[in-house]
Coordinates of C-alpha atoms in Angstrom, one line a residue:
X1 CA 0.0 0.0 0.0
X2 CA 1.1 3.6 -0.7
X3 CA 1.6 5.4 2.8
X4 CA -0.7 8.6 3.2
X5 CA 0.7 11.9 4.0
X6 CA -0.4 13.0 7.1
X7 CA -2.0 16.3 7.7
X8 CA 0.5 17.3 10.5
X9 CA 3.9 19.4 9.9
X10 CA 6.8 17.4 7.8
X11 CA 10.0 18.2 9.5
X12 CA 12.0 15.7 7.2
X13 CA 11.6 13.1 4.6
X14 CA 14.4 10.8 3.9
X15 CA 14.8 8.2 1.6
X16 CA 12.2 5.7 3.8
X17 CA 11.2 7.9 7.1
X18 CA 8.9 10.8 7.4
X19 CA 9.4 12.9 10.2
X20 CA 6.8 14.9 11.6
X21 CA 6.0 17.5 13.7
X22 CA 3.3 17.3 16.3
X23 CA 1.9 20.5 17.0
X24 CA -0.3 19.3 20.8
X25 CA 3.1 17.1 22.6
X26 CA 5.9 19.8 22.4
X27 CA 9.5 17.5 22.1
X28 CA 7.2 14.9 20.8
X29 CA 8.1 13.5 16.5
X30 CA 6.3 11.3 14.8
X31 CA 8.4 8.5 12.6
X32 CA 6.7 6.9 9.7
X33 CA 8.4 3.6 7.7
X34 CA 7.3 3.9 4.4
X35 CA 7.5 0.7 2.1
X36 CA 10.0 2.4 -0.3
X37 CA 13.4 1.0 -0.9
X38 CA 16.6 2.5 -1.7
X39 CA 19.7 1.4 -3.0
X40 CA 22.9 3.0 -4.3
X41 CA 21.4 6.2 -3.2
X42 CA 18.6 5.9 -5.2
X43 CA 14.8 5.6 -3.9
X44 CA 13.5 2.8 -6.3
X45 CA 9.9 2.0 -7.4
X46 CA 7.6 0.7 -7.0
X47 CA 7.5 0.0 -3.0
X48 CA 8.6 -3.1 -1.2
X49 CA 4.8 -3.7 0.4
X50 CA 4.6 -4.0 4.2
X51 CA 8.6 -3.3 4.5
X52 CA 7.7 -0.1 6.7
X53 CA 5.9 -2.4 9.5
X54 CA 8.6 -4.8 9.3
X55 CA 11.4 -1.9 10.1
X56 CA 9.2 -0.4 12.6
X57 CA 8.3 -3.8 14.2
X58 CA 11.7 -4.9 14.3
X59 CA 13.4 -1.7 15.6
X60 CA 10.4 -1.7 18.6
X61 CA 11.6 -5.4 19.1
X62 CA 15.5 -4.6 19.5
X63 CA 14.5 -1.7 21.4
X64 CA 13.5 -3.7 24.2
X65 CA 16.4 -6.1 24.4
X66 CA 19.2 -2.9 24.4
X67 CA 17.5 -1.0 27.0
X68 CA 19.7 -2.3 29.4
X69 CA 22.7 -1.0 27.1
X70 CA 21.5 2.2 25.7
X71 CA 18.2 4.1 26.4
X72 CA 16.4 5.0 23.0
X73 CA 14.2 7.6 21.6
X74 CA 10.9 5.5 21.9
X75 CA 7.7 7.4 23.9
X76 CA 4.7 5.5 22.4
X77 CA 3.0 3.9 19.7
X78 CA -0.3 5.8 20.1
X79 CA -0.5 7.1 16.6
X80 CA -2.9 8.2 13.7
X81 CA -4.9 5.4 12.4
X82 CA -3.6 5.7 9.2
X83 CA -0.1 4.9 9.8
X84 CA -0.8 2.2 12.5
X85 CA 1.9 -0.6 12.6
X86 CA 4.6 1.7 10.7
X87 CA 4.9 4.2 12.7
X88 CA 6.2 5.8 16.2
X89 CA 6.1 8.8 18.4
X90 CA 9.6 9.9 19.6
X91 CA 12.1 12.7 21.5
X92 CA 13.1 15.4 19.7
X93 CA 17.1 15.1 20.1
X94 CA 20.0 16.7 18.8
X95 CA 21.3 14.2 16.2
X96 CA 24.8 13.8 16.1
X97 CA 25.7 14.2 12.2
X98 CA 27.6 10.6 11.2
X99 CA 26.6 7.0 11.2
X100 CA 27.9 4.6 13.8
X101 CA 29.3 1.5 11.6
X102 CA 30.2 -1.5 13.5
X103 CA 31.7 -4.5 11.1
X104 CA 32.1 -7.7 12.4
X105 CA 32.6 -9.3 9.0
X106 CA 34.4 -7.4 5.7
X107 CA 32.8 -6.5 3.2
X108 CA 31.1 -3.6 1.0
X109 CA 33.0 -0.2 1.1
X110 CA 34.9 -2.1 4.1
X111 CA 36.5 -4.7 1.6
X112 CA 36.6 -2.6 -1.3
X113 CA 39.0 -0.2 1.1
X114 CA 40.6 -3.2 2.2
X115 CA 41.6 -4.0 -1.4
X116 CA 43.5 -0.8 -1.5
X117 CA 45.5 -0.1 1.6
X118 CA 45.1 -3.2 3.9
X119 CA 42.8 -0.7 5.8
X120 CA 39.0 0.1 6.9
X121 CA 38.7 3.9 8.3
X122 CA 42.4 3.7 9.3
X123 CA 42.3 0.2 11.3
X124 CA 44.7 -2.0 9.9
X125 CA 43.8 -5.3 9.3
X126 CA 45.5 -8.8 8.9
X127 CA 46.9 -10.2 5.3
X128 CA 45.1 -12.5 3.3
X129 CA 41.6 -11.8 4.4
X130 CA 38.4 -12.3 2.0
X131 CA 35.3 -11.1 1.0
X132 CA 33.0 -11.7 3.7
X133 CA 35.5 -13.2 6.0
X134 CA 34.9 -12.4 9.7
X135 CA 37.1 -10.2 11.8
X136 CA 39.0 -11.3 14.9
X137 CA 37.6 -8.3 16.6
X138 CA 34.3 -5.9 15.5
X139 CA 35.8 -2.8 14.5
X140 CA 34.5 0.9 14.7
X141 CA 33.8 2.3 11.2
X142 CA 32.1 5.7 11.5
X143 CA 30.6 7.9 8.5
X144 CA 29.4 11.3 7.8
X145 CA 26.0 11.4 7.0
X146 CA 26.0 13.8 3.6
X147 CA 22.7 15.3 1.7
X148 CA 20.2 13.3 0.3
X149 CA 20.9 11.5 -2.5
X150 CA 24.7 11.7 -2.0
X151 CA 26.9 9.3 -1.1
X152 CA 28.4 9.1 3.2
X153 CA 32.1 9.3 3.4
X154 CA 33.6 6.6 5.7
X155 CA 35.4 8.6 8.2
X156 CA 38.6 7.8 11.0
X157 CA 38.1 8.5 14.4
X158 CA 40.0 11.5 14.9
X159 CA 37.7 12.8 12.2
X160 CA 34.7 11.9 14.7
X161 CA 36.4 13.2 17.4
X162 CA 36.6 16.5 15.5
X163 CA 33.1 16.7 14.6
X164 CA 31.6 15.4 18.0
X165 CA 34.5 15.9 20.3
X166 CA 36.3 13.2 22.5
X167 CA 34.2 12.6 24.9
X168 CA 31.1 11.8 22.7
X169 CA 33.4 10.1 19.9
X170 CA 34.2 7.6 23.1
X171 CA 31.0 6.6 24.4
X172 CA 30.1 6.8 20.4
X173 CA 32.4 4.3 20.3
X174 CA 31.6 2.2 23.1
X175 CA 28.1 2.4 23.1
X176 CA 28.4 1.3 19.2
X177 CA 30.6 -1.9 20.0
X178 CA 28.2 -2.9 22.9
X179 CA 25.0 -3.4 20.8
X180 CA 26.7 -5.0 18.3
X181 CA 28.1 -7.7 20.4
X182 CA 24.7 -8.4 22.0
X183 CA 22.7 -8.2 18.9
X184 CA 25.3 -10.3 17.2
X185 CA 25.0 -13.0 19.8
X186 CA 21.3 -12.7 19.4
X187 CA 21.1 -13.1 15.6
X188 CA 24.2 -16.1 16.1
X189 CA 21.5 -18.0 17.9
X190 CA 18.8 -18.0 15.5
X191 CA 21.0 -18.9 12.7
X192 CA 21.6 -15.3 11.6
X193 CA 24.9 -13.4 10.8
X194 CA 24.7 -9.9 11.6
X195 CA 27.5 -9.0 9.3
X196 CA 27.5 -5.1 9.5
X197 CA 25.2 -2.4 10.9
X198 CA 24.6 1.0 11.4
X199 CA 23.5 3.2 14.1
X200 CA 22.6 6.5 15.0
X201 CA 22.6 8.4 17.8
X202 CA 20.8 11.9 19.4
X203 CA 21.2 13.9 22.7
X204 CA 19.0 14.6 25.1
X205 CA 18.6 18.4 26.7
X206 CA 20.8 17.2 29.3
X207 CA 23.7 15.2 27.5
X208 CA 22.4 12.2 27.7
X209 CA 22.8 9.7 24.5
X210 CA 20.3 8.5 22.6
X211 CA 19.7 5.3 20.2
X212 CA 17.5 7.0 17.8
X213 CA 15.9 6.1 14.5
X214 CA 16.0 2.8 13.1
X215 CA 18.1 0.1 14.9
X216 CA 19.3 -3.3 13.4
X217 CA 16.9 -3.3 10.2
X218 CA 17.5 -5.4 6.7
X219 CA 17.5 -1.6 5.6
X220 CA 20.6 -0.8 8.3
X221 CA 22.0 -4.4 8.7
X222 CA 23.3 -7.2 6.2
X223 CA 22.3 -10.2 7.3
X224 CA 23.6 -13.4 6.3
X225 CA 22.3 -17.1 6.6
X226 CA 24.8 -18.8 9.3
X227 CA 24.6 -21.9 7.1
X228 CA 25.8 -20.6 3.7
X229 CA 27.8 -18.1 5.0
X230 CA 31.8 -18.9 3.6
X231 CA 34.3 -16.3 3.4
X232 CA 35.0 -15.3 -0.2
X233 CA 31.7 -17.4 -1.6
X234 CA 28.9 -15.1 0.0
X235 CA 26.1 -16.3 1.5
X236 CA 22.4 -15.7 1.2
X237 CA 20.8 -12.6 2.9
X238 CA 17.9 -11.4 4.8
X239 CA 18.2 -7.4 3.6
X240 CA 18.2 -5.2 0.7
X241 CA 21.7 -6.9 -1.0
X242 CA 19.3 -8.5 -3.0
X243 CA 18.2 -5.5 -5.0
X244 CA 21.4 -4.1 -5.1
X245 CA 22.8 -7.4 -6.6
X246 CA 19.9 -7.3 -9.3
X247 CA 20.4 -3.4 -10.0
X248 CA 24.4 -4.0 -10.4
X249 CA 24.1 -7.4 -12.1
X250 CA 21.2 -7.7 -14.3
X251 CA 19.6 -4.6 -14.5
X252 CA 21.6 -3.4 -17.3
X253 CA 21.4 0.5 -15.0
X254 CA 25.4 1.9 -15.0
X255 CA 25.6 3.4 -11.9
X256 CA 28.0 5.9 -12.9
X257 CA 25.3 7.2 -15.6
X258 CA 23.0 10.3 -14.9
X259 CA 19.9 7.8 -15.5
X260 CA 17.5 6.9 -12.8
X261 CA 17.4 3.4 -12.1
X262 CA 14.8 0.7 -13.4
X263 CA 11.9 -0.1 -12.0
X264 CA 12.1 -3.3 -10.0
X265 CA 10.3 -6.4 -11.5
X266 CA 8.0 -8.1 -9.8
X267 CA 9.6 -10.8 -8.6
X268 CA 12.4 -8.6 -7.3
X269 CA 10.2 -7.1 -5.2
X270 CA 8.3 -10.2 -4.0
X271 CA 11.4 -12.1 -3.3
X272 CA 13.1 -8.9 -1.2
X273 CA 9.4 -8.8 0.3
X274 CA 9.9 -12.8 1.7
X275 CA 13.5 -11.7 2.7
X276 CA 12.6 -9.1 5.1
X277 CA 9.7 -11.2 6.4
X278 CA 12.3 -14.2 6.8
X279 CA 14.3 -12.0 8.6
X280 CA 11.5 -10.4 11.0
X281 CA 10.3 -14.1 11.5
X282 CA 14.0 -15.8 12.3
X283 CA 14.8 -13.1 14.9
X284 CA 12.1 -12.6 16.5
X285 CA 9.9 -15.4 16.5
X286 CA 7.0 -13.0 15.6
X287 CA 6.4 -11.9 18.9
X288 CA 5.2 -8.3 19.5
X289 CA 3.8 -7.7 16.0
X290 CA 2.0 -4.4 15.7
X291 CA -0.4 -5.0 12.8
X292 CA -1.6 -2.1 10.3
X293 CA -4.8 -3.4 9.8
X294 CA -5.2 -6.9 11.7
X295 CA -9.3 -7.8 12.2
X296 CA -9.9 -9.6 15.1
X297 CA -10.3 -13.4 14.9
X298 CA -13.3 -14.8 16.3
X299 CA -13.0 -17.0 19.4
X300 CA -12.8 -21.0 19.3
X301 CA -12.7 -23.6 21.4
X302 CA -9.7 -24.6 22.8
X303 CA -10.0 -28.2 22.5
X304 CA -12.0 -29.1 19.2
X305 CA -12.8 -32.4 17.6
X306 CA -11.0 -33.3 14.2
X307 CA -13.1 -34.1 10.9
X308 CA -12.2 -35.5 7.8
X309 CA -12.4 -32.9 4.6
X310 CA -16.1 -33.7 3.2
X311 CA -17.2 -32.7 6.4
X312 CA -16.2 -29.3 6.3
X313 CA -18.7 -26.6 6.2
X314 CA -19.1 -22.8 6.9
X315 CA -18.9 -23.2 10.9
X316 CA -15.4 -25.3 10.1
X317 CA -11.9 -23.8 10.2
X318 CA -8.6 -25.0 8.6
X319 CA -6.0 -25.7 11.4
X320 CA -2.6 -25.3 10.1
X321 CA -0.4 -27.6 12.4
X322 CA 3.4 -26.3 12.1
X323 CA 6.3 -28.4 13.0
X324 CA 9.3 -26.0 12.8
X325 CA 12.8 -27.0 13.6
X326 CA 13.8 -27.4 17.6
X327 CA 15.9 -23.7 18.1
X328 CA 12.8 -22.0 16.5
X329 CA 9.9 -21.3 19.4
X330 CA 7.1 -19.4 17.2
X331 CA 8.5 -19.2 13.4
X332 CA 6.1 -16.5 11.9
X333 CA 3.9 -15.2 15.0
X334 CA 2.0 -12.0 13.7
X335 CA 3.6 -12.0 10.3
X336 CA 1.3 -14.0 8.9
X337 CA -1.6 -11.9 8.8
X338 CA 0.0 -9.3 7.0
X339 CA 1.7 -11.8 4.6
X340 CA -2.0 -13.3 3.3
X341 CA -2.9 -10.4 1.6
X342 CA -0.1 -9.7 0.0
X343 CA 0.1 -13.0 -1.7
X344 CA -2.8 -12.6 -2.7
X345 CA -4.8 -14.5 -0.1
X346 CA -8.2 -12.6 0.5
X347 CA -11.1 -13.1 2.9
X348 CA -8.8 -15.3 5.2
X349 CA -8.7 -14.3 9.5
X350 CA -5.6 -15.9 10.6
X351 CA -5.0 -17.0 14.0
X352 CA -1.2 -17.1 14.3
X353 CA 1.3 -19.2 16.6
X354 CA 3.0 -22.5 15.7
X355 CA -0.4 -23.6 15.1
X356 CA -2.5 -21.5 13.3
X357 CA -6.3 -21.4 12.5
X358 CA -7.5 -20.0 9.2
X359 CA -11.6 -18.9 9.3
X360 CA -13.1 -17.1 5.9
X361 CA -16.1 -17.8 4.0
X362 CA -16.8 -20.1 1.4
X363 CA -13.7 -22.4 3.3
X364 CA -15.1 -25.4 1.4
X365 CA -14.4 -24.8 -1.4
X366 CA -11.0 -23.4 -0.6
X367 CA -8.7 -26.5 0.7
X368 CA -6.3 -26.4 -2.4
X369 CA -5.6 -22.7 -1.4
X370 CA -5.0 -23.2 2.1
X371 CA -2.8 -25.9 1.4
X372 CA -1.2 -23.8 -0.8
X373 CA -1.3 -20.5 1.6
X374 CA 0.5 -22.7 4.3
X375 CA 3.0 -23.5 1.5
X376 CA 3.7 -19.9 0.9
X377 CA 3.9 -19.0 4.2
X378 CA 6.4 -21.5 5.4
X379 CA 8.5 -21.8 3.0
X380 CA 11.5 -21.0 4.4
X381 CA 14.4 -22.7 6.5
X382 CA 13.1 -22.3 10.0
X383 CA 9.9 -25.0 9.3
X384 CA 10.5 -28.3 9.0
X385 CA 6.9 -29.6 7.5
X386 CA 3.3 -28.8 8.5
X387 CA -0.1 -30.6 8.2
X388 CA -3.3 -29.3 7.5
X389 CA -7.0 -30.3 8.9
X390 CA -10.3 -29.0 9.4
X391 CA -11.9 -28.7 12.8
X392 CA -15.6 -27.3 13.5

């Protein structure tokens, strides 16, 4: 869906986020994730749909397992209908102008840099290292944010310390290589890679350091696939390298012309669509999901009695049983409401868990799509198999 414009004040409006103004809670912004994707400095059409919910849901989600690090910019989620899902109410801080890079693994502008001096943002670095090979230590790799639609400029830390001072370049610093290691832990242990990430950071009125904006996104992450991960081979990912792999390899664009990019196809865009969602459902289990437009499913028992197909009928429900693999404790949670429709899947009211209960009219009639909905909706590496029945 195309995200509204809001009739409030637009402060800013980035390549993804609006910012905007609101006029009745005085040091009070509201954030909106749009769906739209950028890569190589370009916004690219058309829109990813439902990647703004997936940002916003997954930043809410780390939010609450770094507060204990860092304190973030996070007041509520009581917003405008419209924008429900995608969308937060924050502090108004005083952003500090560069992006907070933490690499645990090289590659990107960190390997192409590599490839010239042995270097990334003046760290040296061993001989002999690889595309995508991991580091023996994270390093700190900050950047100055520069205008829209131009390109940041990796930066040393004596440069940061002359734009922020020493004191904030330090717990800049620290505060950067802290959330990294927990989060990388945390994506190690769901058979995630966090290969790179970026942060970015405010202050409060009285000095206090903010995590602001979005926080360990596909859009600010690369995320790798723990078992196809190999130094020098790549490995599959859960972010936007997809869409940057088709625009540099197959699109035919030359990113060193004036011309705007292609428009994605759309299988691009459903296959980054099922990448984001595989990374929201890996990391998080699906727990927490704010929906944008989620009806309420009606109650049913807890216990129900099994029937065969040809006795299903329009008080009957499909149960979707899912067996996913041991690490995995809810594989898709919430997001499976907000995949149906988007595959295409109308009139369905999903209950979600690792067993999940689809209601709709006309179900009868319908068993080849369900069966065909749950193989959509699982198909991915964190499910081992799942069985469908009807219940009344």
């Amino acid at each position: 869906m195309v995200t509204p414009h809001l009739d409030l004040p637009l402060l800013a409006e980035g390549k993804v986020r609006r910012l905007y103004r609101l006029p009745d809670q005085p040091g009070r912004l509201l954030m909106v994730a749009t769906d739209r994707i950028s890569a190589y400095d370009h916004v690219l059409t058309p829109d990813v749909p439902g990647k703004g919910a997936i940002l916003t849901n997954m930043s809410l989600w780390w939010f609450d397992h770094l507060a204990d690090i860092v304190d973030n910019h996070l007041v509520s989620l009581d917003v405008p209908a419209e924008v429900t899902g995608r969308a937060m109410v924050v502090e108004e801080l005083d952003m500090f102008p560069v992006e907070c890079v933490v690499r645990g693994y090289l590659t990107g502008s960190g390997w192409a840099e590599y490839q010239r001096s042995h270097c990334v943002c003046g760290i040296q670095l061993p001989d002999g290292l690889q595309d995508g090979s991991r580091l023996e230590e994270p390093i700190f790799t900050p950047a100055a944010k520069a205008p829209q639609g131009e390109h940041d400029e990796n930066i040393d830390y004596l440069h940061l310390v002359k734009l922020v001072g020493p004191e904030v370049a330090a717990q800049l610093h620290d505060l950067s290589l802290r959330i990294y290691q927990r989060a990388e832990e945390i994506a190690r242990e769901r058979g995630i890679i966090l290969a790179d990430t970026k942060f970015e950071f405010g202050r409060r009125a009285d000095g206090t350091i903010v995590l602001a904006d979005e926080v360990l996104t596909p859009d600010s992450s690369r995320f790798w696939d723990a078992e196809t991960w190999r130094p020098g081979q790549g490995a599959d990912s859960f972010d936007k390298q997809y869409v940057r792999d088709w625009l540099a390899n197959e699109s035919g664009w030359d990113r060193a012309s004036d011309q705007e990019p292609p428009a994605l196809p759309d299988d691009v865009v459903t296959a980054t669509s099922r990448r984001y969602e595989e990374a929201w459902a890996r990391l998080t289990g699906g727990e927490g999901f704010v929906e944008e437009d989620a009806p309420a499913a009606p109650d049913v028992p807890d216990e129900p009695d099994s029937h065969s197909a040809d006795r299903i009928g329009a008080m009957s429900r499909v149960v979707v049983e899912v067996m996913p693999k041991p690490e995995i404790l809810d594989p898709q949670g919430k997001t499976i409401t907000s995949v149906l429709a988007r595959l295409g899947h109308d009139g369905l009211t999903v209950r979600q868990g690792k067993r999940f209960e689809i209601t709709g009219e006309g179900l009868e009639n319908r068993l080849d799509e369900i069966s065909q909905v749950a193989s959509e909706l699982l198909a991915n590496t964190v499910i081992e198999s799942f069985d469908v029945h009807v219940e009344d």
